[in-house]
Amino acid sequence: MEILAAAVLSFLLDLLLGDPAWMPHPVVWMGKAITGLERLLRRVFPKTGGGELAAGAVLAILLPVGTLVISGLALWALGKVHPGFRFLLAVLWGWQALALRGLGQESRRVYWALTTSTLQEARRAVSRIVGRDTERLDREGVTKAAVETVAENFSDGVVAPLCFLLLGGAPLALCYKAINTMDSMVGYRNETYLYFGRWAARLDDVANWIPARLSALLLVAAAWLAGEDPKGAWRIWRRDRRNHASPNSAQTEAAMAGALGVQLAGPAWYFGQRDEKPTIGDPTRPIQPEDILRANRLLYLGGTVSLLLLGALRLGLCFLGRML
């Protein structure tokens, strides 16, 4: 029950407060650890494809396991002092593992830049939440990028960490964040990370396999609650959920595209190179800045449903365990 109570409070804090800029965040420390370990491992291992693959494998083991062990020991030590201290730290870390409000805020900044400012400002705003090159994007491209990142990060920033939070508490949620952060920093198929980042990318694929599919179904439910197009969300998800090099990214993008009745994805630029990605959804109408706000409504509704669903499942397992 302590894990469930901590998860609910963490979700509510994220919903109400987001990620205050003044508060030290574990992801920042993870990023510094990844940078330091990469430099060290690249010096230690041979500068060959096999050497970089081995170095990346060591990173993919050290960071998640180290995060799990350190956070678990910290909670155990605080619990020895007083269980209340352990609970408060678990709530804090669970809060920081979630990114519902932050994602909503950042995507709304893109909307306001598109509707009240310049294209350059909109590109700058969307560059904060996407990994692609943004200097070539027109207004439609900026809008599409914002909607896509809301869809993809609904899984990465809300449902997946909530799943791990309710499954194994804050240490497992932070372990997931370590995997996800590692993938976002080194999991690229370019010259620098083709071998070094391969293990990180594969580990992220495994960690997100179930949450991504659950997230797509939650978006279908959110589309029904929001008065969007749940039948379209279901149809496009079934048809286009594999239209991505990643086994997970197109899951939520397809559900979002179908719910809004727009087309997402397609060619994009990364590190100066054009990536010919397939499209997702049908071009029934041009995408509009207002679609960012509609995507946000699905984000918040889907997040709330995920808490209720996963929380009820955790509660049921708690009662079942007591009965047995």
Coordinates of C-alpha atoms in Angstrom, one line a residue:
M1 CA 0.0 0.0 0.0
E2 CA 2.9 2.4 0.6
I3 CA 4.0 2.1 -3.0
L4 CA 0.4 2.9 -4.2
A5 CA 0.0 5.8 -1.9
A6 CA 3.4 7.2 -2.9
A7 CA 2.6 6.8 -6.6
V8 CA -0.8 8.6 -6.3
L9 CA 0.8 11.5 -4.4
S10 CA 3.7 11.6 -7.0
F11 CA 1.2 11.8 -9.8
L12 CA -0.8 14.6 -8.2
L13 CA 2.3 16.6 -7.5
D14 CA 3.4 16.3 -11.1
L15 CA -0.1 17.2 -12.3
L16 CA -0.2 20.3 -10.1
L17 CA 3.4 21.5 -10.1
G18 CA 5.2 19.9 -13.0
D19 CA 9.0 20.1 -12.7
P20 CA 10.1 23.3 -10.8
A21 CA 13.2 24.7 -12.4
W22 CA 14.9 25.2 -9.0
M23 CA 14.6 21.6 -7.9
P24 CA 17.5 19.3 -8.6
H25 CA 16.4 16.5 -10.9
P26 CA 17.7 12.9 -11.1
V27 CA 17.7 13.0 -14.9
V28 CA 20.3 15.8 -14.8
W29 CA 22.6 13.6 -12.7
M30 CA 21.9 10.7 -15.0
G31 CA 22.9 12.8 -18.0
K32 CA 26.1 13.8 -16.3
A33 CA 26.8 10.1 -15.5
I34 CA 26.2 9.1 -19.1
T35 CA 28.5 11.7 -20.4
G36 CA 31.3 10.8 -17.9
L37 CA 30.9 7.1 -18.5
E38 CA 30.9 7.5 -22.3
R39 CA 34.2 9.4 -22.2
L40 CA 35.7 6.8 -19.9
L41 CA 34.5 3.7 -21.8
R42 CA 35.5 5.1 -25.2
R43 CA 39.1 5.5 -23.8
V44 CA 39.2 2.0 -22.3
F45 CA 37.7 0.0 -25.2
P46 CA 39.1 -0.3 -28.7
K47 CA 38.0 2.2 -31.2
T48 CA 36.4 -0.4 -33.4
G49 CA 32.8 -1.5 -34.1
G50 CA 33.1 -4.4 -31.7
G51 CA 34.9 -2.3 -29.1
E52 CA 32.2 0.4 -29.2
L53 CA 29.5 -2.2 -29.0
A54 CA 31.1 -3.7 -25.9
A55 CA 31.6 -0.2 -24.3
G56 CA 27.9 0.6 -25.0
A57 CA 26.9 -2.7 -23.4
V58 CA 28.8 -1.8 -20.2
L59 CA 27.1 1.6 -20.1
A60 CA 23.7 -0.1 -20.6
I61 CA 24.3 -2.3 -17.6
L62 CA 26.1 0.2 -15.2
L63 CA 23.7 3.1 -15.4
P64 CA 20.3 1.3 -14.8
V65 CA 21.7 -1.1 -12.3
G66 CA 23.6 1.6 -10.5
T67 CA 20.5 3.8 -10.4
L68 CA 18.4 1.0 -9.0
V69 CA 21.0 0.0 -6.3
I70 CA 21.8 3.6 -5.2
S71 CA 18.1 4.7 -5.0
G72 CA 17.1 1.5 -3.3
L73 CA 19.8 1.8 -0.7
A74 CA 19.0 5.4 -0.1
L75 CA 15.3 4.5 0.6
W76 CA 16.4 1.6 2.8
A77 CA 18.7 3.9 4.9
L78 CA 16.1 6.5 5.3
G79 CA 13.6 3.9 6.4
K80 CA 15.9 2.9 9.2
V81 CA 15.9 6.4 10.4
H82 CA 12.1 6.8 10.1
P83 CA 9.5 5.2 7.6
G84 CA 8.1 8.7 7.0
F85 CA 11.4 9.9 5.6
R86 CA 11.5 6.9 3.2
F87 CA 7.9 7.7 2.1
L88 CA 8.7 11.3 1.4
L89 CA 11.7 10.5 -0.7
A90 CA 9.8 7.9 -2.6
V91 CA 7.1 10.5 -3.4
L92 CA 9.7 13.0 -4.5
W93 CA 11.5 10.6 -6.8
G94 CA 8.2 9.3 -8.2
W95 CA 7.1 12.8 -8.9
Q96 CA 10.4 13.5 -10.7
A97 CA 10.0 10.3 -12.7
L98 CA 6.7 11.6 -14.3
A99 CA 6.5 14.4 -16.9
L100 CA 2.8 14.9 -17.5
R101 CA 2.5 18.6 -16.7
G102 CA 5.9 19.5 -18.1
L103 CA 5.0 17.9 -21.4
G104 CA 1.7 19.8 -21.5
Q105 CA 3.4 23.1 -20.6
E106 CA 6.2 22.8 -23.2
S107 CA 3.8 21.8 -26.0
R108 CA 1.5 24.7 -25.1
R109 CA 4.5 27.0 -25.5
V110 CA 4.8 25.8 -29.0
Y111 CA 1.1 26.6 -29.6
W112 CA 1.4 30.1 -28.2
A113 CA 4.5 30.8 -30.3
L114 CA 2.7 29.6 -33.5
T115 CA -0.4 31.7 -32.8
T116 CA 1.1 34.8 -31.2
S117 CA 4.8 35.0 -32.3
T118 CA 7.1 34.2 -35.2
L119 CA 8.0 31.0 -36.9
Q120 CA 11.5 31.3 -35.5
E121 CA 10.2 31.5 -32.0
A122 CA 8.0 28.5 -32.7
R123 CA 11.0 26.5 -33.9
R124 CA 12.9 27.5 -30.8
A125 CA 10.0 26.3 -28.6
V126 CA 9.6 23.0 -30.3
S127 CA 13.4 22.4 -30.3
R128 CA 13.1 22.0 -26.5
I129 CA 11.0 18.9 -26.8
V130 CA 12.1 17.1 -30.0
G131 CA 15.3 15.5 -31.1
R132 CA 15.1 16.4 -34.8
D133 CA 16.5 19.4 -36.6
T134 CA 14.0 22.3 -36.4
E135 CA 15.5 25.0 -38.5
R136 CA 13.9 23.6 -41.7
L137 CA 10.4 23.2 -40.2
D138 CA 7.5 25.3 -41.5
R139 CA 4.5 26.1 -39.4
E140 CA 2.9 22.7 -40.3
G141 CA 6.1 20.9 -39.5
V142 CA 6.4 22.6 -36.1
T143 CA 2.8 21.7 -35.3
K144 CA 3.3 18.1 -36.4
A145 CA 6.5 17.8 -34.4
A146 CA 4.7 19.1 -31.2
V147 CA 1.8 16.7 -31.6
E148 CA 4.1 13.8 -32.3
T149 CA 6.2 14.4 -29.2
V150 CA 3.1 14.7 -27.0
A151 CA 2.0 11.3 -28.4
E152 CA 5.3 9.6 -28.0
N153 CA 6.1 11.0 -24.6
F154 CA 2.7 10.1 -23.3
S155 CA 4.2 6.7 -23.1
D156 CA 7.8 7.6 -22.2
G157 CA 7.0 10.4 -19.7
V158 CA 3.7 9.2 -18.2
V159 CA 2.5 5.7 -18.6
A160 CA 5.8 3.8 -18.6
P161 CA 7.2 5.5 -15.5
L162 CA 3.8 5.1 -13.8
C163 CA 3.9 1.4 -14.6
F164 CA 7.3 0.9 -13.1
L165 CA 6.5 3.1 -10.2
L166 CA 3.5 1.0 -9.2
L167 CA 5.4 -2.2 -10.0
G168 CA 8.5 -1.6 -8.0
G169 CA 8.3 1.8 -6.4
A170 CA 10.6 4.8 -6.9
P171 CA 13.8 2.8 -7.5
L172 CA 12.3 0.9 -10.4
A173 CA 10.8 4.1 -11.9
L174 CA 14.2 5.8 -11.7
C175 CA 15.8 2.7 -13.3
Y176 CA 13.4 3.2 -16.2
K177 CA 14.2 6.9 -16.4
A178 CA 17.9 6.0 -16.6
I179 CA 17.2 3.6 -19.5
N180 CA 15.1 6.3 -21.3
T181 CA 17.6 9.0 -20.7
M182 CA 20.4 6.8 -22.0
D183 CA 18.5 6.1 -25.1
S184 CA 17.8 9.8 -25.7
M185 CA 21.5 10.7 -25.4
V186 CA 23.2 7.8 -27.2
G187 CA 20.5 5.7 -28.9
Y188 CA 21.0 7.2 -32.4
R189 CA 21.8 5.5 -35.6
N190 CA 24.4 7.9 -36.7
E191 CA 28.2 7.6 -37.2
T192 CA 28.9 8.5 -33.5
Y193 CA 26.5 6.1 -31.8
L194 CA 25.7 3.4 -34.4
Y195 CA 27.6 0.8 -32.3
F196 CA 28.0 2.5 -28.9
G197 CA 24.3 3.3 -28.5
R198 CA 22.9 0.1 -29.8
W199 CA 22.5 -1.6 -26.4
A200 CA 20.9 1.5 -24.9
A201 CA 18.4 1.6 -27.8
R202 CA 17.5 -2.1 -27.6
L203 CA 17.1 -1.9 -23.8
D204 CA 14.8 1.1 -24.2
D205 CA 12.7 -0.9 -26.8
V206 CA 12.3 -3.7 -24.3
A207 CA 11.4 -1.5 -21.4
N208 CA 8.8 0.4 -23.4
W209 CA 7.3 -2.6 -25.3
I210 CA 4.3 -3.1 -23.0
P211 CA 3.8 0.5 -21.9
A212 CA 3.8 1.8 -25.5
R213 CA 0.9 -0.5 -26.4
L214 CA -1.0 0.2 -23.2
S215 CA -0.5 3.9 -23.9
A216 CA -2.0 3.6 -27.4
L217 CA -5.1 1.9 -25.9
L218 CA -5.4 4.6 -23.3
L219 CA -5.3 7.2 -26.0
V220 CA -8.2 5.4 -27.7
A221 CA -10.1 5.6 -24.4
A222 CA -9.1 9.2 -24.0
A223 CA -10.4 10.0 -27.5
W224 CA -13.8 8.6 -26.5
L225 CA -13.8 10.7 -23.3
A226 CA -12.7 13.9 -25.0
G227 CA -15.3 13.6 -27.8
E228 CA -12.6 13.0 -30.5
D229 CA -12.6 10.0 -32.8
P230 CA -12.0 6.7 -30.9
K231 CA -12.9 4.6 -33.9
G232 CA -10.4 6.5 -36.0
A233 CA -7.8 6.1 -33.2
W234 CA -8.4 2.4 -33.1
R235 CA -8.4 2.0 -36.9
I236 CA -5.2 4.0 -37.5
W237 CA -3.4 2.3 -34.5
R238 CA -4.2 -1.1 -36.0
R239 CA -3.0 -0.1 -39.4
D240 CA 0.0 2.2 -38.8
R241 CA 1.4 1.1 -35.4
R242 CA 4.4 -0.4 -37.1
N243 CA 5.2 2.6 -39.4
H244 CA 8.4 3.5 -37.5
A245 CA 11.9 2.1 -37.2
S246 CA 11.3 1.8 -33.5
P247 CA 8.9 -1.0 -32.4
N248 CA 7.2 1.4 -30.0
S249 CA 7.2 5.0 -31.2
A250 CA 4.4 4.6 -33.8
Q251 CA 2.1 2.9 -31.3
T252 CA 1.0 6.2 -29.6
E253 CA 1.6 8.3 -32.7
A254 CA -0.9 6.2 -34.7
A255 CA -3.5 6.4 -32.0
M256 CA -3.1 10.1 -31.7
A257 CA -3.2 10.6 -35.5
G258 CA -6.4 8.6 -35.8
A259 CA -8.0 10.4 -32.8
L260 CA -7.3 13.8 -34.3
G261 CA -7.9 12.9 -37.9
V262 CA -4.5 14.1 -39.1
Q263 CA -1.4 12.7 -40.7
L264 CA 1.8 12.6 -38.6
A265 CA 5.4 11.5 -39.1
G266 CA 6.9 11.4 -42.6
P267 CA 10.4 12.6 -43.7
A268 CA 12.4 14.5 -41.0
W269 CA 15.9 15.9 -40.6
Y270 CA 18.3 14.6 -37.9
F271 CA 21.8 15.9 -37.5
G272 CA 21.7 17.4 -40.9
Q273 CA 20.5 14.2 -42.6
R274 CA 17.1 13.5 -44.0
D275 CA 15.3 10.5 -42.6
E276 CA 12.6 9.1 -45.0
K277 CA 10.2 7.9 -42.3
P278 CA 6.8 6.6 -43.4
T279 CA 3.7 8.6 -42.6
I280 CA 1.2 7.8 -39.9
G281 CA -2.6 8.5 -40.3
D282 CA -4.6 9.9 -43.2
P283 CA -4.3 13.5 -44.5
T284 CA -8.0 14.1 -44.2
R285 CA -7.2 17.8 -43.4
P286 CA -4.2 20.0 -42.8
I287 CA -2.9 19.9 -39.2
Q288 CA -3.5 23.1 -37.3
P289 CA -1.9 24.6 -34.1
E290 CA -5.2 23.9 -32.3
D291 CA -4.4 20.2 -32.7
I292 CA -1.6 20.7 -30.1
L293 CA -4.3 21.7 -27.5
R294 CA -6.4 18.7 -28.6
A295 CA -3.4 16.4 -28.1
N296 CA -2.9 17.9 -24.7
R297 CA -6.5 17.1 -23.7
L298 CA -5.9 13.5 -24.7
L299 CA -2.6 13.6 -22.7
Y300 CA -4.2 14.7 -19.5
L301 CA -7.2 12.4 -19.9
G302 CA -5.1 9.5 -20.8
G303 CA -2.8 10.1 -17.8
T304 CA -5.7 10.3 -15.4
V305 CA -7.2 7.0 -16.8
S306 CA -3.8 5.3 -16.6
L307 CA -3.5 6.3 -12.9
L308 CA -7.0 5.0 -12.1
L309 CA -6.4 1.8 -14.1
L310 CA -3.0 0.9 -12.9
G311 CA -3.7 2.1 -9.4
A312 CA -6.8 -0.2 -9.2
L313 CA -4.7 -3.1 -10.5
R314 CA -2.0 -2.5 -7.8
L315 CA -4.7 -2.2 -5.2
G316 CA -6.3 -5.5 -6.3
L317 CA -2.9 -7.2 -6.1
C318 CA -2.4 -5.8 -2.6
F319 CA -5.7 -7.2 -1.4
L320 CA -5.1 -10.5 -3.2
G321 CA -1.7 -10.8 -1.5
R322 CA -3.2 -10.2 1.9
M323 CA -5.9 -12.9 1.3
L324 CA -3.3 -15.4 0.3

